[in-house]
PDB file of C-alpha atoms in Angstrom:
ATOM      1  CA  UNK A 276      74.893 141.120 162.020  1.00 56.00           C
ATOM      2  CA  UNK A 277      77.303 141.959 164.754  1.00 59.00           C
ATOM      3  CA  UNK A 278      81.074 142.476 163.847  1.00 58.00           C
ATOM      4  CA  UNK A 279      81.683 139.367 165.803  1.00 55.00           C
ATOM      5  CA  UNK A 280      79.323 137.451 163.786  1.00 56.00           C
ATOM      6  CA  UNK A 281      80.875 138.021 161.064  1.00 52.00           C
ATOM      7  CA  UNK A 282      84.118 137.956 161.996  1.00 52.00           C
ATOM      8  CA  UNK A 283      82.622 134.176 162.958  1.00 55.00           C
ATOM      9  CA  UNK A 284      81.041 133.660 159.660  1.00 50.00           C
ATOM     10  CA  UNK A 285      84.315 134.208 157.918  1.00 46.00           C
ATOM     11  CA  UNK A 286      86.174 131.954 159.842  1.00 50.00           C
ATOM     12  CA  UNK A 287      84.131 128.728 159.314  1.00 59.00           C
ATOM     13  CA  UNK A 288      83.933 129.727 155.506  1.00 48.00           C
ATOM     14  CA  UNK A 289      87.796 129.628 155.069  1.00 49.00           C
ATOM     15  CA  UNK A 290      87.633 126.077 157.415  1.00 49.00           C
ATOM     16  CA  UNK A 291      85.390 125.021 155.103  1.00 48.00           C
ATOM     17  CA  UNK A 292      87.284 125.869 151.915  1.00 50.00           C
ATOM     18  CA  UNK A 293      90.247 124.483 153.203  1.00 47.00           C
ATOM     19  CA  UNK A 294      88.777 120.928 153.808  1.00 47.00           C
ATOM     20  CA  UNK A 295      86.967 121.261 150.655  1.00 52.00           C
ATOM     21  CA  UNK A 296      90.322 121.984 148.992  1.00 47.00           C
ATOM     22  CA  UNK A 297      92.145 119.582 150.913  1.00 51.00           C
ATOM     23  CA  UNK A 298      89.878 116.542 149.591  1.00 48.00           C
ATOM     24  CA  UNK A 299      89.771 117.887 146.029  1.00 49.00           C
ATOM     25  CA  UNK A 300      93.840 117.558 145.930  1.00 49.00           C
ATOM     26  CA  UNK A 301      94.135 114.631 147.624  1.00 54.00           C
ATOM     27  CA  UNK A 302      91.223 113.117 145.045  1.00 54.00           C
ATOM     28  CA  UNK A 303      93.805 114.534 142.337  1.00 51.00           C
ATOM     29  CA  UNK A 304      97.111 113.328 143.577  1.00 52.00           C
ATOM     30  CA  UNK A 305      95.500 110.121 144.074  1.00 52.00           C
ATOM     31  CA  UNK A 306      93.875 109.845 139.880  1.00 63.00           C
ATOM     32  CA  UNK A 307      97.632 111.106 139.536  1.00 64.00           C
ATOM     33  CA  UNK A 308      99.423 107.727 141.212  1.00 70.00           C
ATOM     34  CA  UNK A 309     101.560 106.001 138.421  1.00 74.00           C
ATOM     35  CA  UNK A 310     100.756 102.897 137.390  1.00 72.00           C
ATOM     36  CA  UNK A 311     103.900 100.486 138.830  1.00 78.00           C
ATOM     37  CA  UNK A 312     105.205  97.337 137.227  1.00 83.00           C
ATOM     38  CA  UNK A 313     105.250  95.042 139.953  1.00 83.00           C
ATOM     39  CA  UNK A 314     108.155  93.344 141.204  1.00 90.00           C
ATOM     40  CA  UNK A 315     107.916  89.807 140.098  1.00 92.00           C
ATOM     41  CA  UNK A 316     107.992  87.260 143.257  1.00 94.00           C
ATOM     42  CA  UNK A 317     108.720  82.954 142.912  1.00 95.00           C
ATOM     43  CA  UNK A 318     104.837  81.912 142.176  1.00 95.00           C
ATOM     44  CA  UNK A 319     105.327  84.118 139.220  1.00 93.00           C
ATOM     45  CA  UNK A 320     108.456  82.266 137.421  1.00 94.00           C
ATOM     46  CA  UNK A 321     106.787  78.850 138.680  1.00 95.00           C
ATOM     47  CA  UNK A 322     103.880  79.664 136.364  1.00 93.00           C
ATOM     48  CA  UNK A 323     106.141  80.098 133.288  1.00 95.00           C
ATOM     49  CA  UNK A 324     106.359  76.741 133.766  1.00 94.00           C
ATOM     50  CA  UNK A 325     102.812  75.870 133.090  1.00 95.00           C
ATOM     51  CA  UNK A 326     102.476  77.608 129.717  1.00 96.00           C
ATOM     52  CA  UNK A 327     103.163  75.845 126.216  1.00 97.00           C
ATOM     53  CA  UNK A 328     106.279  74.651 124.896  1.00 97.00           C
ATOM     54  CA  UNK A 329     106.771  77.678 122.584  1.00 98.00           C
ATOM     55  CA  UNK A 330     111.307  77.401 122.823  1.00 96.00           C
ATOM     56  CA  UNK A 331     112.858  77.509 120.306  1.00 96.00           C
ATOM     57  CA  UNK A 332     113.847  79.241 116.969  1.00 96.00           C
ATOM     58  CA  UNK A 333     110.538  79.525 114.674  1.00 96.00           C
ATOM     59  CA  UNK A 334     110.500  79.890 110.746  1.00 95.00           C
ATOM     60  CA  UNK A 335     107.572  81.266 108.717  1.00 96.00           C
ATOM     61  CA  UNK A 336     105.674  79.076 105.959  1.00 96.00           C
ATOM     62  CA  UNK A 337     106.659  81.557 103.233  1.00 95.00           C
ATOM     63  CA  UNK A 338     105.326  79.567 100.819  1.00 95.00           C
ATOM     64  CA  UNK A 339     102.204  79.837 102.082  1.00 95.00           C
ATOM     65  CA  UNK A 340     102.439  83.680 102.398  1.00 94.00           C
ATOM     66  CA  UNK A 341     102.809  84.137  98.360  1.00 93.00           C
ATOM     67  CA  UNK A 342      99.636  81.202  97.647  1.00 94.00           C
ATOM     68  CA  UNK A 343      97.019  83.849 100.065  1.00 94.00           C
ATOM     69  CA  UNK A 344      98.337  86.713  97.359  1.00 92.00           C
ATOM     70  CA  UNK A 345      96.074  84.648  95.268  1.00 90.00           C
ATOM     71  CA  UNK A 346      93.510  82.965  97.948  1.00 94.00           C
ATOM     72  CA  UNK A 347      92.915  85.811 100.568  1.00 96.00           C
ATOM     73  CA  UNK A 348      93.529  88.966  99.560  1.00 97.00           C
ATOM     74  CA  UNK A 349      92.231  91.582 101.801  1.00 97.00           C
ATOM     75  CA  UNK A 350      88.678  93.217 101.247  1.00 98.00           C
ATOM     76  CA  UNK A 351      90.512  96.741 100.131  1.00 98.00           C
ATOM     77  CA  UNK A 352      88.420  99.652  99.281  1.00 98.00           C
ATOM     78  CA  UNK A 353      88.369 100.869  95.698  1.00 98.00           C
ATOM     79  CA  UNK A 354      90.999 103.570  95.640  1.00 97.00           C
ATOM     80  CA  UNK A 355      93.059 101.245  97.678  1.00 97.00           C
ATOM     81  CA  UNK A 356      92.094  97.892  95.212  1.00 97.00           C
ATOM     82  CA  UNK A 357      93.465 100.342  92.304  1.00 97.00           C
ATOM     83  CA  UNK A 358      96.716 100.458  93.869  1.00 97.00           C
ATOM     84  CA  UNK A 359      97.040  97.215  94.417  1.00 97.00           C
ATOM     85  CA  UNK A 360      96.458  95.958  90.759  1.00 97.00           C
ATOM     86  CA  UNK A 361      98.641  98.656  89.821  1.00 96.00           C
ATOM     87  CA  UNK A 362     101.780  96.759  92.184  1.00 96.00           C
ATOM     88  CA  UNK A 363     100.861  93.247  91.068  1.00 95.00           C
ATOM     89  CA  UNK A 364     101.085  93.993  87.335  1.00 96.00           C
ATOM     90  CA  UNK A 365     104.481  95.413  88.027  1.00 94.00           C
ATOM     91  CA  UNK A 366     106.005  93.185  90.639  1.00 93.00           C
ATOM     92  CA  UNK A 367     105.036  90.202  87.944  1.00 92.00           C
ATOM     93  CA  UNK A 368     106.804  92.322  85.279  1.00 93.00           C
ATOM     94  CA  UNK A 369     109.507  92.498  87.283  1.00 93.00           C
ATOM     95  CA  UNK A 370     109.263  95.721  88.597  1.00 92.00           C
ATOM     96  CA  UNK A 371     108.451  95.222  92.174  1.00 91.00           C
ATOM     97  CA  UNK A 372     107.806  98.700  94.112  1.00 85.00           C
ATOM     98  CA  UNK A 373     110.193  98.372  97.264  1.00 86.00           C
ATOM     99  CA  UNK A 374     107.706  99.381  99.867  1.00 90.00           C
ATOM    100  CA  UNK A 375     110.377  98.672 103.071  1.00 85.00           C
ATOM    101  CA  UNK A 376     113.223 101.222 102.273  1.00 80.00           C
ATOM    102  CA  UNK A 377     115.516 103.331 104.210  1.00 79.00           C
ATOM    103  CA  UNK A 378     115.987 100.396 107.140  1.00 82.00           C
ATOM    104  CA  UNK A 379     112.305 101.650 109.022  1.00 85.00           C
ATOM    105  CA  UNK A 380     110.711  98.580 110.593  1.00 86.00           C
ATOM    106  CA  UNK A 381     108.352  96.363 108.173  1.00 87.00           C
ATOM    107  CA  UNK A 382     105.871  97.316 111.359  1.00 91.00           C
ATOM    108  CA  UNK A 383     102.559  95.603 112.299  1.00 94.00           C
ATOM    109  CA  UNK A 384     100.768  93.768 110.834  1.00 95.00           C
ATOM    110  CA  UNK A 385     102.999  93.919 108.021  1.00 94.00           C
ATOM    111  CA  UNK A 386     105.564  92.022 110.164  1.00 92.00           C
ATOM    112  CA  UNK A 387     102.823  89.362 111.171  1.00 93.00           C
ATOM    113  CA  UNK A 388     102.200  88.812 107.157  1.00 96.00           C
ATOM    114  CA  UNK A 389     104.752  89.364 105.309  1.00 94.00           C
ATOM    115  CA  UNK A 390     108.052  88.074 107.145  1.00 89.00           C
ATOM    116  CA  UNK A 391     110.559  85.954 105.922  1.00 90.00           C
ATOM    117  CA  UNK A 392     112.819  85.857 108.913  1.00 89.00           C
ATOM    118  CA  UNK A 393     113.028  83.546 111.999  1.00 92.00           C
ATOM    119  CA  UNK A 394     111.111  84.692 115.247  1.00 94.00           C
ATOM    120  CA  UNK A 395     111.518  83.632 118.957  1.00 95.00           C
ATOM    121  CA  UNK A 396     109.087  83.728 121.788  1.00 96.00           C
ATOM    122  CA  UNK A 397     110.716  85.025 125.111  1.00 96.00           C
ATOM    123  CA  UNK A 398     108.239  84.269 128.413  1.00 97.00           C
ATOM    124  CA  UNK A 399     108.784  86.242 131.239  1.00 97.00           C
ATOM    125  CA  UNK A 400     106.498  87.230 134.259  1.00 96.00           C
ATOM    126  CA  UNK A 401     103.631  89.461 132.794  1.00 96.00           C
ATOM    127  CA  UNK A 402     105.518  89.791 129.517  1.00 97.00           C
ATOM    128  CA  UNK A 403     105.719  87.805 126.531  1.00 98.00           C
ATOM    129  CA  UNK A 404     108.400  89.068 123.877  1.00 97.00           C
ATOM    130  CA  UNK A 405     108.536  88.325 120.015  1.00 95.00           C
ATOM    131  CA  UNK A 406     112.247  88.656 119.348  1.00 92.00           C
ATOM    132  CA  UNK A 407     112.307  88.448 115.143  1.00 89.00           C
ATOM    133  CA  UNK A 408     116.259  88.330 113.669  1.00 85.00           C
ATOM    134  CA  UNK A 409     115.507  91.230 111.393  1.00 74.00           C
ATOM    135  CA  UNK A 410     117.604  94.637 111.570  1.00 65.00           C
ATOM    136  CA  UNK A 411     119.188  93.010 115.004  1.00 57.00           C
ATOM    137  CA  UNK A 412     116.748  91.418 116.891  1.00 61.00           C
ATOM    138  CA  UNK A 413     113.531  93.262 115.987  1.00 81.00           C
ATOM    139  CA  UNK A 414     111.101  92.497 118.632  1.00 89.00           C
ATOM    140  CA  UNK A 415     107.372  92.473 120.175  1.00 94.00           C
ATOM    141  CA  UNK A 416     106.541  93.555 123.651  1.00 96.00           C
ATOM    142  CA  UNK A 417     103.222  91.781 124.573  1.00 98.00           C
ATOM    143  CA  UNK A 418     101.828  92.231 127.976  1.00 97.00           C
ATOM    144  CA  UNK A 419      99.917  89.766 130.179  1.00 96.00           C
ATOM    145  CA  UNK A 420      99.895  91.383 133.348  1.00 94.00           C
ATOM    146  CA  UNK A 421      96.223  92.054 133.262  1.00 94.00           C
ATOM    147  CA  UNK A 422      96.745  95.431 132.118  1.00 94.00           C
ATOM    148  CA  UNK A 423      94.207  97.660 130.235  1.00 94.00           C
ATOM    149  CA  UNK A 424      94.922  98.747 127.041  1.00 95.00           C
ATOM    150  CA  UNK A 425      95.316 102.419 126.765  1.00 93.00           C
ATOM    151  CA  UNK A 426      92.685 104.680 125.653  1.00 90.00           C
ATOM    152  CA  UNK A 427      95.128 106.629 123.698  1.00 90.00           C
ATOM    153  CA  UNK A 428      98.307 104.802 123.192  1.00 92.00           C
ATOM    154  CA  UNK A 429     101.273 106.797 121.620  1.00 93.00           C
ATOM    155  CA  UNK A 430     101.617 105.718 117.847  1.00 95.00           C
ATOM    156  CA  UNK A 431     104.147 103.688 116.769  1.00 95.00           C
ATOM    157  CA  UNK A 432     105.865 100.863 114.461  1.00 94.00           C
ATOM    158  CA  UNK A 433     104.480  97.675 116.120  1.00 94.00           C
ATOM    159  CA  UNK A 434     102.109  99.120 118.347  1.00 96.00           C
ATOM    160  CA  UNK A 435     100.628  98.289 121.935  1.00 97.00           C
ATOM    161  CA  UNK A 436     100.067  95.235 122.797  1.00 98.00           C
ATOM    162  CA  UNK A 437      98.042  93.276 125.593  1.00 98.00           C
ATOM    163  CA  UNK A 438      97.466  89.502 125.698  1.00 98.00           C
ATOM    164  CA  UNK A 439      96.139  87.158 127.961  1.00 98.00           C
ATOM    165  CA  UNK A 440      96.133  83.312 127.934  1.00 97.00           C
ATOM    166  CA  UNK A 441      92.772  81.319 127.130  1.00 97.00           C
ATOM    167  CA  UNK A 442      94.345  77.194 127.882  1.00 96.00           C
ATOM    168  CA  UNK A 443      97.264  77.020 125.338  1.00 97.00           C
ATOM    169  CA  UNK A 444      96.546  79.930 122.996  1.00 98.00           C
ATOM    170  CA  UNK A 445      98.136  83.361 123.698  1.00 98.00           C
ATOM    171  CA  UNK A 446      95.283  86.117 122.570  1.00 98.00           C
ATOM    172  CA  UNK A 447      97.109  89.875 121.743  1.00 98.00           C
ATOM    173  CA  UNK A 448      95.223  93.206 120.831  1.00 98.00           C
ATOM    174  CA  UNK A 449      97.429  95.188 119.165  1.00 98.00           C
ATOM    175  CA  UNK A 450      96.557  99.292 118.880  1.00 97.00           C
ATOM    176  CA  UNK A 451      98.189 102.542 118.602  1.00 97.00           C
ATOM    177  CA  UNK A 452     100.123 101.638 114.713  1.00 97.00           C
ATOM    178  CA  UNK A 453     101.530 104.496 112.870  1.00 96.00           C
ATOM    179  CA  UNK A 454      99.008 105.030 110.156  1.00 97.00           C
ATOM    180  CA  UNK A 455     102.226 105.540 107.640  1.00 96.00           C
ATOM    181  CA  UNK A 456     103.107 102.134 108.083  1.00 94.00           C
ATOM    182  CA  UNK A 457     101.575  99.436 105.406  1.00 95.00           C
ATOM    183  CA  UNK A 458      99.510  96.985 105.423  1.00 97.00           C
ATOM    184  CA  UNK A 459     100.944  94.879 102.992  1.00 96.00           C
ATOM    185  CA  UNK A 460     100.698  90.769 101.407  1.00 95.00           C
ATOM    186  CA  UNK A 461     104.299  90.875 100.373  1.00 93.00           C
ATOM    187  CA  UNK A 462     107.374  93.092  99.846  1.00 91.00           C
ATOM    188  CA  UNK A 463     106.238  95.259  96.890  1.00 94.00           C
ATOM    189  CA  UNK A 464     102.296  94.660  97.397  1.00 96.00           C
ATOM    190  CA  UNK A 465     100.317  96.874 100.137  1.00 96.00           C
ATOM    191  CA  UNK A 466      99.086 100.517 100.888  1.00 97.00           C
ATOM    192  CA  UNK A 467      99.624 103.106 104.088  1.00 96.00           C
ATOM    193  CA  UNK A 468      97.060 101.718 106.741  1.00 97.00           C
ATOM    194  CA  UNK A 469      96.087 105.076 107.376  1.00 97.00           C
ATOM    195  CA  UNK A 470      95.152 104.958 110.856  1.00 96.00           C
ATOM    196  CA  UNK A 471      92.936 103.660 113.341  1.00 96.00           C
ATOM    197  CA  UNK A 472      93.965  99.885 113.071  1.00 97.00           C
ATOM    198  CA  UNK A 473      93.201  97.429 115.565  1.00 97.00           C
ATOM    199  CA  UNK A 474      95.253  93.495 114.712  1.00 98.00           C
ATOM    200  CA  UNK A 475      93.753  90.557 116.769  1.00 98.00           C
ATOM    201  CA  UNK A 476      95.910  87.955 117.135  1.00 98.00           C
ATOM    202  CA  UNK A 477      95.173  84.119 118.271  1.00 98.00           C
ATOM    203  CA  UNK A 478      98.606  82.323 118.954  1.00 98.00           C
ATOM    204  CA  UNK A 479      98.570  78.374 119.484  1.00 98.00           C
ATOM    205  CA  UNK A 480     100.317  75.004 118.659  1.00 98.00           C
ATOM    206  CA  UNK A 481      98.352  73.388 115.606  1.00 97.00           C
ATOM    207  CA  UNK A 482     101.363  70.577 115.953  1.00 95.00           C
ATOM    208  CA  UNK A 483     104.358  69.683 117.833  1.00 93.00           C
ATOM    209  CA  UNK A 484     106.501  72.241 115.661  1.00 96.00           C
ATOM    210  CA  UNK A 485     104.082  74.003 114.245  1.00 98.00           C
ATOM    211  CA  UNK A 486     102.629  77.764 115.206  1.00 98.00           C
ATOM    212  CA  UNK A 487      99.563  79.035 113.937  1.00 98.00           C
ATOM    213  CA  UNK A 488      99.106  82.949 114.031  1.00 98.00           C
ATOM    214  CA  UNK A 489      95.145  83.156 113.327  1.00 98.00           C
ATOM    215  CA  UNK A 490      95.084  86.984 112.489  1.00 98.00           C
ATOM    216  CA  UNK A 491      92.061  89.342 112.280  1.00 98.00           C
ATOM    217  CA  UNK A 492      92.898  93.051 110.685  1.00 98.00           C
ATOM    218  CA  UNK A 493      90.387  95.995 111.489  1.00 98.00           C
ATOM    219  CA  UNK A 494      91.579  98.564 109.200  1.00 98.00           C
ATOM    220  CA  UNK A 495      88.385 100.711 108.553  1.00 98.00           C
ATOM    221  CA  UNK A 496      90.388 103.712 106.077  1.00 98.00           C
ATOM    222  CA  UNK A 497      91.523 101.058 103.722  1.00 98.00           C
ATOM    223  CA  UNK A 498      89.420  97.582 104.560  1.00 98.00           C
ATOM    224  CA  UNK A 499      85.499  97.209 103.303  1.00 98.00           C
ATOM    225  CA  UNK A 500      85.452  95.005 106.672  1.00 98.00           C
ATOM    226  CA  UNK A 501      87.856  93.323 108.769  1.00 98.00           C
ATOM    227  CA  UNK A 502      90.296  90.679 107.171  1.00 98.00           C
ATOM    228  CA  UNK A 503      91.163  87.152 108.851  1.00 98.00           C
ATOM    229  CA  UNK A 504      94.323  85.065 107.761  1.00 98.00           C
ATOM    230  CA  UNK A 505      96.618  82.448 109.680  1.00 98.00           C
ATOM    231  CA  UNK A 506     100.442  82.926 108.987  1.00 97.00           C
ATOM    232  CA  UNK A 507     102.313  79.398 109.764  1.00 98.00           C
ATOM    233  CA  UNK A 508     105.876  79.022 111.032  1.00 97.00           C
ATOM    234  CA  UNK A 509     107.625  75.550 112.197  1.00 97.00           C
ATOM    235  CA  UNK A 510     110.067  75.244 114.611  1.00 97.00           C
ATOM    236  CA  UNK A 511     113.834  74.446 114.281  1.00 95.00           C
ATOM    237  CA  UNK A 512     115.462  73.436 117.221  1.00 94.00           C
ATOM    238  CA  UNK A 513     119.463  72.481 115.917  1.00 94.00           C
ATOM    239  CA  UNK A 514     121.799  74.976 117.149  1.00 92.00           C
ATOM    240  CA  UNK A 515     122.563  75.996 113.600  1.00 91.00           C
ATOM    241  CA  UNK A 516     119.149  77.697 112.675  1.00 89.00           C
ATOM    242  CA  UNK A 517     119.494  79.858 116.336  1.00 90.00           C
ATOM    243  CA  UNK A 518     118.930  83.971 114.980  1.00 88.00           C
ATOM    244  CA  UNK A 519     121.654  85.601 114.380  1.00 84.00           C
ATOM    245  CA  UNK A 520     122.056  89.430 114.328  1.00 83.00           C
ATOM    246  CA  UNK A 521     121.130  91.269 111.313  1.00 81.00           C
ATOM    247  CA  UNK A 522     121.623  94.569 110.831  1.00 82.00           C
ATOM    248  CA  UNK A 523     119.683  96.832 108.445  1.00 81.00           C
ATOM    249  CA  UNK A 524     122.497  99.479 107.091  1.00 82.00           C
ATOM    250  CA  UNK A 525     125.632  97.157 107.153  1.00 83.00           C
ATOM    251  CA  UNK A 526     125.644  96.504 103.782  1.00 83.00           C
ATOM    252  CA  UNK A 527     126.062 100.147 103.031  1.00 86.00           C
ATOM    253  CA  UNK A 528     129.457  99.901 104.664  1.00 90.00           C
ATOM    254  CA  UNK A 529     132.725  98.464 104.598  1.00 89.00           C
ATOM    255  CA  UNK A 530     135.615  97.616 106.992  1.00 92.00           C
ATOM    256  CA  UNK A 531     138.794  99.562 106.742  1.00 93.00           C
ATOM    257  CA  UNK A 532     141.045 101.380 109.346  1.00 94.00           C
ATOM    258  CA  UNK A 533     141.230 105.362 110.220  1.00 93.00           C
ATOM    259  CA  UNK A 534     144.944 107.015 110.071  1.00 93.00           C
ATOM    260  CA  UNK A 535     145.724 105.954 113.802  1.00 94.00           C
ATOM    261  CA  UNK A 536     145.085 102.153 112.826  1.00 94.00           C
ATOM    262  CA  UNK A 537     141.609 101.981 115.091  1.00 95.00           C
ATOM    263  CA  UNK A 538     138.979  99.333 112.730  1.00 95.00           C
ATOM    264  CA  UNK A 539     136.234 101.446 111.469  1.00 92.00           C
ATOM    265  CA  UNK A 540     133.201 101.402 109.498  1.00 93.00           C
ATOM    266  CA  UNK A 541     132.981 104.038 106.156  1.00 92.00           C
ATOM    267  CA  UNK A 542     130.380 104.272 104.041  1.00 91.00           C
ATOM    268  CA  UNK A 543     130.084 102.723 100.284  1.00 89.00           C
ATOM    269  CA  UNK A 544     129.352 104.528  97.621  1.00 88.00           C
ATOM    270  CA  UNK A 545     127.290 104.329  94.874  1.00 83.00           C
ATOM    271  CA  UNK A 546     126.556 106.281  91.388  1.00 79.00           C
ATOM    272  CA  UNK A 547     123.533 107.706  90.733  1.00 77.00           C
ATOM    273  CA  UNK A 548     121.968 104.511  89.611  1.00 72.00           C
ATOM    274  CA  UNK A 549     122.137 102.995  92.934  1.00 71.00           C
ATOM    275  CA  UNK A 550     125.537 101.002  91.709  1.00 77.00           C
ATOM    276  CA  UNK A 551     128.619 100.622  93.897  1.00 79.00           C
ATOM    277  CA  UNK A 552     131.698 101.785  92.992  1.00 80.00           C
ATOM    278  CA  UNK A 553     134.642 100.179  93.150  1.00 75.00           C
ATOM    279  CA  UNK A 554     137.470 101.120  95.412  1.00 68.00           C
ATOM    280  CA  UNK A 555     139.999 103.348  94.060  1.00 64.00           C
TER     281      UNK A 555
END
């Protein structure tokens, strides 16, 4: 082969490369794309319109959380059963295990089961949003934009969640919970889920104030099989049962004023047995 040839040869083999590459990137930068939140447009606020009445301030049935202690307890696993006898015997004697300490969020499902405070429901293009009155407005982000759910979602206390609409009922998935947090049927009763929890959630009107949260658990480090329960909550509509903010630490402080007269907070304290002591 000539010099020219391959002087030839070379040429189209670095053309060639350098489509090649070109494609490749562009193939790359294009998986790459973010994913953006569209801007919401008038059809999309005219369908709020055509969902369920859901306004409103919305109790939960508490009584109804302590009678499943003794109708539907979850299917736990044996070392997990063990611990639960173990928290019964001692919240009946009195001696209840605090499982939510140190102000972290009660988490899901734990939140779905187990609360006693008042939760709204917030409708907004693509979005619904669970605002509950604990520790200042603790709240749900559920998405109904038609998004996927991610195949790896970053843990945390309530999870991911994507719902869609089937008539009245709002359907959420729920993934990606911090396998610290419990799965528990009441303040001083429930284990770590330990991971790997999936919470399927059917919301809809079973009366003209009252919500019914059909829940199924997956839980497969500390279930024998998945676990179904409905949680109730009715609706109060006077002005006087609106939330109200709640927050998880103020107790542990008190008003006073710093040496320039500005209001501040300062901490209470306590003795060693968890007893405040009195100002000095």
């Amino acid at each position: 082969m000539s010099s020219k040839h391959i002087i030839q040869f070379v040429l189209r083999f670095c053309a060639y490369s350098l489509v090649g590459y070109s494609i490749l990137a562009s193939s790359a930068h294009a998986q790459e794309k973010p994913i953006i939140n569209r801007a919401p447009v008038a059809k999309d606020y005219a369908d709020l319109g055509k969902l369920p009445d859901w306004s409103g301030t919305w109790n939960p049935n508490i009584s109804d959380q302590f009678n499943q202690v003794n109708t539907n307890m979850p299917p736990w696993k044996p070392e997990q059963a063990k611990v639960i006898q173990f928290q019964l015997v001692e919240e009946k004697a009195g001696r209840p295990a605090p499982l939510f300490t140190n102000c972290l969020p009660e988490s899901m499902p734990s939140w779905a089961l187990i609360t006693h405070n008042s939760i709204e429901f917030l409708f907004t293009p693509g979005r619904v949003t669970i605002l509950g009155e604990s520790d200042s407005n603790r709240l749900r982000r559920i998405y109904t934009d038609g998004r996927a759910m991610p195949d790896d979602p970053d843990p945390t206390f309530h999870g991911y969640s994507v719902g869609h609409w089937e008539g009245n009922t709002l359907v959420v998935e729920t993934t990606g919970i911090r396998p610290q947090t419990y799965l528990a049927v009441s303040e001083a009763v429930g284990v770590p889920n330990n991971g790997d929890v999936r919470v399927i959630e059917h919301f809809h009107l079973a009366g003209k104030d009252i919500m019914h949260d059909d829940i199924e658990i997956i839980a497969p480090n500390v279930l024998t099989k998945p676990w179904k329960t409905t949680r109730e909550y009715f609706r109060q509509r006077a002005r006087k049962y609106e939330i109200i903010e709640g927050v998880c630490l103020e107790g542990s402080f008190s008003e006073s004023k710093d040496q320039t007269g500005n209001d501040i907070f300062v901490p209470i304290k306590y003795d060693v047995g968890g007893n405040r002591i009195p100002p000095q």
